[in-house]
Tab-separated table of C-alpha atoms (C1' of nucleotides) in Angstrom:
chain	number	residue	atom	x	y	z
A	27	UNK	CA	225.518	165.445	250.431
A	28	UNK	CA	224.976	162.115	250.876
A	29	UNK	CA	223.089	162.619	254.030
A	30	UNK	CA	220.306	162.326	251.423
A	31	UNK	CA	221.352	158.717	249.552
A	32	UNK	CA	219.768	156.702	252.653
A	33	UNK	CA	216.919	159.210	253.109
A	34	UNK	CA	213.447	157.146	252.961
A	35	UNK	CA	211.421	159.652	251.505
A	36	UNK	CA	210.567	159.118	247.664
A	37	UNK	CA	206.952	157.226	246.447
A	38	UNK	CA	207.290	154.440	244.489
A	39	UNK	CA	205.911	156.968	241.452
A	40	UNK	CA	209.038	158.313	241.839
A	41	UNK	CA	211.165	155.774	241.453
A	42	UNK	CA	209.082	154.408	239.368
A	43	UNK	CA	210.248	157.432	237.140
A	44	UNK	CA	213.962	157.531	238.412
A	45	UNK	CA	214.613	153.706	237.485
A	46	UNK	CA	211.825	152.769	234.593
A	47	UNK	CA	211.014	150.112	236.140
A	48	UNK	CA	207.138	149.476	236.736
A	49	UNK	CA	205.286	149.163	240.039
A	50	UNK	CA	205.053	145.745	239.549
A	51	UNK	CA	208.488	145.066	239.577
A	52	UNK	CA	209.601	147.255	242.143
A	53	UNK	CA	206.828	145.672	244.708
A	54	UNK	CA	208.173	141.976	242.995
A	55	UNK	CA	211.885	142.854	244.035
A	56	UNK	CA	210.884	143.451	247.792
A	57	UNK	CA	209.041	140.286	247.829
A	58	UNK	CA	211.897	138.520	247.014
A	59	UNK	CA	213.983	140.883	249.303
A	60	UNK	CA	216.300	142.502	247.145
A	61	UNK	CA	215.060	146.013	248.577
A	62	UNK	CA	213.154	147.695	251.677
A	63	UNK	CA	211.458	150.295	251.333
A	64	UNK	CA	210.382	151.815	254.492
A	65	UNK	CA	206.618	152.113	255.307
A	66	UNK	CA	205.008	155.036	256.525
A	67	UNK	CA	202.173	154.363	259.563
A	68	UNK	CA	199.181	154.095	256.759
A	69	UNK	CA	200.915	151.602	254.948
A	70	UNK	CA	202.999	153.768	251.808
A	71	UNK	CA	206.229	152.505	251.009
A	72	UNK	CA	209.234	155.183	250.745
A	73	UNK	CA	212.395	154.641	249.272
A	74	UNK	CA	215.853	156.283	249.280
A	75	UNK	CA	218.133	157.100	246.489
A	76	UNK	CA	219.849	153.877	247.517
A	77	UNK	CA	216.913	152.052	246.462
A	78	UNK	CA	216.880	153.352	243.305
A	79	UNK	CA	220.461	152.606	243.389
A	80	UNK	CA	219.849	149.094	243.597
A	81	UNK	CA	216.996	148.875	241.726
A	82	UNK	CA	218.839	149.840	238.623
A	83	UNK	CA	221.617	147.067	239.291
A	84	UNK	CA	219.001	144.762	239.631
A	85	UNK	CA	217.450	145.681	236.990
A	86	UNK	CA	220.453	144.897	235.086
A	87	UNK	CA	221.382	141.731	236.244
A	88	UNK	CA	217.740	140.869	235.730
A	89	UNK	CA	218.458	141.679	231.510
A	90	UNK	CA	221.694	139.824	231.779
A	91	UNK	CA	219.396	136.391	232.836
A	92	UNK	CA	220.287	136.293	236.188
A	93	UNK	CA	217.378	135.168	238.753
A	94	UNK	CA	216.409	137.154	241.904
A	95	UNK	CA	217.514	134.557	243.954
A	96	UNK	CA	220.682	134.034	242.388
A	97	UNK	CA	220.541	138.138	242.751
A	98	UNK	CA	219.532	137.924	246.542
A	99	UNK	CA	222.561	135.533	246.998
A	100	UNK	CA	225.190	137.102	245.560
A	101	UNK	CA	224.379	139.950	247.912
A	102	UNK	CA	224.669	137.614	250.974
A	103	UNK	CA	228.458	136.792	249.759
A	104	UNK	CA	229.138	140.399	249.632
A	105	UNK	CA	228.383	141.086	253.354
A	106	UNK	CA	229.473	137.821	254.372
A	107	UNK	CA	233.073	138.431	252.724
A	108	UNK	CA	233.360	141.225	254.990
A	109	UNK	CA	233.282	139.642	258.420
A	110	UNK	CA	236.836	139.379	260.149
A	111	UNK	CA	238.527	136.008	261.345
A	112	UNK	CA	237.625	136.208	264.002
A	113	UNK	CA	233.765	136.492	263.122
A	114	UNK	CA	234.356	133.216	261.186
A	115	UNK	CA	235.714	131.885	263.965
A	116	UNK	CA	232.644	132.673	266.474
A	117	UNK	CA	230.283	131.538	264.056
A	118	UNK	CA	232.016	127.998	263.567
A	119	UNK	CA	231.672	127.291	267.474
A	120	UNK	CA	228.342	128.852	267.045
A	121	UNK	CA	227.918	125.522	265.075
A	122	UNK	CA	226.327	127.807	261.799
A	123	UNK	CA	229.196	126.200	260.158
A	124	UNK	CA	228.705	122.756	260.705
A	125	UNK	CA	226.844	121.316	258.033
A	126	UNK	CA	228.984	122.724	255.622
A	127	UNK	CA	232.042	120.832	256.943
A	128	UNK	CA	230.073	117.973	257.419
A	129	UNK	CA	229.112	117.832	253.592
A	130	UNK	CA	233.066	118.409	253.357
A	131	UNK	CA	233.968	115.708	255.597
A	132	UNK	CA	231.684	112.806	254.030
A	133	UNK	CA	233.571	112.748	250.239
B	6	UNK	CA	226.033	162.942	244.427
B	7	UNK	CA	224.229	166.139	243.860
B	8	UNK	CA	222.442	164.839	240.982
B	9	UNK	CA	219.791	164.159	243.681
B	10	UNK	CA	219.533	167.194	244.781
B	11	UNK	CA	218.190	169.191	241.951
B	12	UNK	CA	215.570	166.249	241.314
B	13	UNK	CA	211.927	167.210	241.766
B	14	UNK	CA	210.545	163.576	243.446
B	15	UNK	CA	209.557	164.240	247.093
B	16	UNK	CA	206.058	164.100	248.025
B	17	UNK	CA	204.699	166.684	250.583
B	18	UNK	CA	204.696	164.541	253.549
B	19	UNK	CA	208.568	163.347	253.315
B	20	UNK	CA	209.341	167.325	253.192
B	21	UNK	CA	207.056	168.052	256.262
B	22	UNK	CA	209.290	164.975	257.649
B	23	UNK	CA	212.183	166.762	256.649
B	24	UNK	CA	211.956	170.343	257.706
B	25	UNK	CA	209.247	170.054	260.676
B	26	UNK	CA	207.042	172.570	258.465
B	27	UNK	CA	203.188	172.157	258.036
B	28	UNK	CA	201.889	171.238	254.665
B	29	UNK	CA	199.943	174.776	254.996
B	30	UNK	CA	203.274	176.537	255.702
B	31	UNK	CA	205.009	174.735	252.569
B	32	UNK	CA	202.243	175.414	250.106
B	33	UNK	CA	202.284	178.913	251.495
B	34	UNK	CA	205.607	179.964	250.746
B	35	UNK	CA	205.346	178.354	247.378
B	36	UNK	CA	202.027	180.701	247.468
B	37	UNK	CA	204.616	183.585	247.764
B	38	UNK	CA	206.814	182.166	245.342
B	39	UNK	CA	210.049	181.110	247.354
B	40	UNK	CA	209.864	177.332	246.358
B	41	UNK	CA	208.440	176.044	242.834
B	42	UNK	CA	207.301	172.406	243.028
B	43	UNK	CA	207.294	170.355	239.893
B	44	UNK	CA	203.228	169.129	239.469
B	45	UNK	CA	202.348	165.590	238.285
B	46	UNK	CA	200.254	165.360	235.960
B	47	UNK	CA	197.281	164.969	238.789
B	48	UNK	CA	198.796	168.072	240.135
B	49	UNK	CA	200.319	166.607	243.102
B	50	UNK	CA	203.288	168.867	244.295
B	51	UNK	CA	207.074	166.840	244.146
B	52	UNK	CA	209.886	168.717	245.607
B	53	UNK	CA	213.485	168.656	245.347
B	54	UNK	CA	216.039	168.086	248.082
B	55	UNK	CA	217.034	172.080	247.326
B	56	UNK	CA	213.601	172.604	248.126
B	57	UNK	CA	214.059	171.128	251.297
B	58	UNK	CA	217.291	173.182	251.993
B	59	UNK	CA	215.584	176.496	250.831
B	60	UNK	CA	212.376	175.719	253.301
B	61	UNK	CA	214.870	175.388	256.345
B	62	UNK	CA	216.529	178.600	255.415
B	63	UNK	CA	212.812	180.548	254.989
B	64	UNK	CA	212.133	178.837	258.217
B	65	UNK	CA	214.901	180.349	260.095
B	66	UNK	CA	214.517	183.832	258.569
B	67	UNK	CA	210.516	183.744	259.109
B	68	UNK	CA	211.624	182.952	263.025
B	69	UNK	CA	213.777	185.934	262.742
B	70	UNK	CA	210.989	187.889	261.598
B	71	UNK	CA	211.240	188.784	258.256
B	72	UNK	CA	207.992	188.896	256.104
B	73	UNK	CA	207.946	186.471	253.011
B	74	UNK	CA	208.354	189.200	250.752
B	75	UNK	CA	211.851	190.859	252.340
B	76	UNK	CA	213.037	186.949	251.670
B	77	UNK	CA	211.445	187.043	248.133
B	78	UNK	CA	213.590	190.373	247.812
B	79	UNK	CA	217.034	189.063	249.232
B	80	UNK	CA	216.128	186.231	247.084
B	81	UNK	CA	216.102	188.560	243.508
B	82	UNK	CA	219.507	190.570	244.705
B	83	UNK	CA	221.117	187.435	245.219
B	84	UNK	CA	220.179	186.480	241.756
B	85	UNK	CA	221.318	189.731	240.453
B	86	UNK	CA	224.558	190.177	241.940
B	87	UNK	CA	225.840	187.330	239.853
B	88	UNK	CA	225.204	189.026	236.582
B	89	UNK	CA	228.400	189.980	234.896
B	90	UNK	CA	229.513	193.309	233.626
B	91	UNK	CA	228.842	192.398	229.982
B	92	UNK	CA	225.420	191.198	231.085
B	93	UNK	CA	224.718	194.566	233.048
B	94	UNK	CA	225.534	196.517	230.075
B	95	UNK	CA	223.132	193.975	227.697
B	96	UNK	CA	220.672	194.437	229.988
B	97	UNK	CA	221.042	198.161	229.484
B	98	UNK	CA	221.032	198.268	226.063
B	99	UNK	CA	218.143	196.158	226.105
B	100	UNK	CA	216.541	199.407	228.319
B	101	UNK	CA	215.729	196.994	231.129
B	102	UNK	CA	217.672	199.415	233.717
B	103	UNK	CA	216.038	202.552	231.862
B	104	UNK	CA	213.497	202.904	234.884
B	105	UNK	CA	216.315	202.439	237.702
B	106	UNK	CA	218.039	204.945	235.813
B	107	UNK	CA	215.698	207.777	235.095
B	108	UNK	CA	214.578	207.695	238.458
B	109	UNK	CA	218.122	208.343	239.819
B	110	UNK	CA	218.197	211.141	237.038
B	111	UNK	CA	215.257	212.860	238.139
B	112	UNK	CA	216.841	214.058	241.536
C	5	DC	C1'	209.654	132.819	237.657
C	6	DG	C1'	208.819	137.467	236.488
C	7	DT	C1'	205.415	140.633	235.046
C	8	DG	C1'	200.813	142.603	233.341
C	9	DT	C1'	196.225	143.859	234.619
C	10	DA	C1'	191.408	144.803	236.502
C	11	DA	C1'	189.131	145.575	241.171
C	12	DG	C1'	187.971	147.732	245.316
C	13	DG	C1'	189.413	150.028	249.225
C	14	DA	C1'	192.396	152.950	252.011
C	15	DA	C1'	195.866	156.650	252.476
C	16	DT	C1'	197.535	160.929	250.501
C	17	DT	C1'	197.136	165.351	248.480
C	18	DC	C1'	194.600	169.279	246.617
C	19	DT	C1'	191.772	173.578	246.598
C	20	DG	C1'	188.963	177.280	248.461
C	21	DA	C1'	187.181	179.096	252.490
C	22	DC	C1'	186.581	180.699	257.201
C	23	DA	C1'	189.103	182.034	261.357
C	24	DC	C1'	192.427	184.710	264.166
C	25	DG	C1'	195.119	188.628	264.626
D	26	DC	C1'	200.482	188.439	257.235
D	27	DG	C1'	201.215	183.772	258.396
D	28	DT	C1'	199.031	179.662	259.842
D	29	DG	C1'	195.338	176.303	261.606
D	30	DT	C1'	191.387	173.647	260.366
D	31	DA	C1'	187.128	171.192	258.533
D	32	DA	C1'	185.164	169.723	253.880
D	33	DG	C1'	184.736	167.292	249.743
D	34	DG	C1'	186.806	165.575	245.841
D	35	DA	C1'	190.550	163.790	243.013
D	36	DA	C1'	195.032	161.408	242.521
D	37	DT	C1'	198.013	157.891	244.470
D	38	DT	C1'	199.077	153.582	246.470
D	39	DC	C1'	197.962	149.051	248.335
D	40	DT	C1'	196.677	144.069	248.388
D	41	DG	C1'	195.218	139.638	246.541
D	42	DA	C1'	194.076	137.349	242.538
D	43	DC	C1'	193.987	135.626	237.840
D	44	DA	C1'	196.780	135.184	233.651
D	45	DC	C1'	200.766	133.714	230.813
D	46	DG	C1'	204.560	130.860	230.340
DNA sequence: CGTGTAAGGAATTCTGACACG
DNA sequence: CGTGTAAGGAATTCTGACACG
């Protein structure tokens, strides 16, 4: 069933079709690296059902005003809210976490 | 979920990709009418991910040895056996079974 | 910033045919 | 019958750029 969701296999006419969006936009959004399409050895993008997926929510927030960088963040805080304690604790002796306390720490 | 399934978007390539058949072995079968493509308007071929599923199954049967037509036949009972009673008898009336009939009548 | 469009080229797909068996 | 292939053309997709705002 869903086997197919992460498939890379549809043209952009397709989704093109699938989420009304036009080519434009849907080469626009991977610029700014809301999506990935995969590309085939000549150079064709394919997308999955995912992509559509997303394309559709971006699409949205796009109506509601929302910028694709504001777009491309909020995606960030999704995956980063799912990394464990401990995670947060590797990357703040990693140092990644530094200049964020340091902003913290000066007031 | 299977809303994808029945949707006619996959170019040729992705369903050579996904059932390891030749392009001249895909439009073949649809040649003997066992898979029906949707055409674009430029009359490119887009194919569903049923149409994938079917074209594995022909695949396996064509390895067993069956001709095209024997799985254009199994194809048509299938179809058939799922007609109701009230539907046989419709069909009756309507003299579709007439032939069937007479030549069981003849002896 | 987000999107439209014309431009030229490259990759993809199509058909009809010849071949083999 | 089922499948490979070379051939030529048509449809599809790609990139980079100019435009508007």
């Amino acid at each position: 069933m869903s086997i197919y969701k992460e498939k890379k296999v549809l043209p952009i006419s397709s989704v093109v079709e699938l989420t009304e969006l036009s080519e434009r936009q849907i080469r626009y959004y991977e610029e700014r690296n809301l999506i990935s399409p995969l590309r085939t050895s000549g150079g064709t993008r394919k997308y999955s059902f995912n992509d559509v997926e997303k394309l559709i929510d971006i699409s949205k927030k796009i109506k509601e005003g929302k910028s694709t960088f504001s777009i491309r963040q909020d995606e960030k805080i999704k995956t980063t809210r799912t990394i464990s304690d401990s995670e947060i604790r590797r990357q703040m002796l990693a140092g990644q976490l530094n200049v964020t306390f340091r902003n913290h720490m000066k007031k």
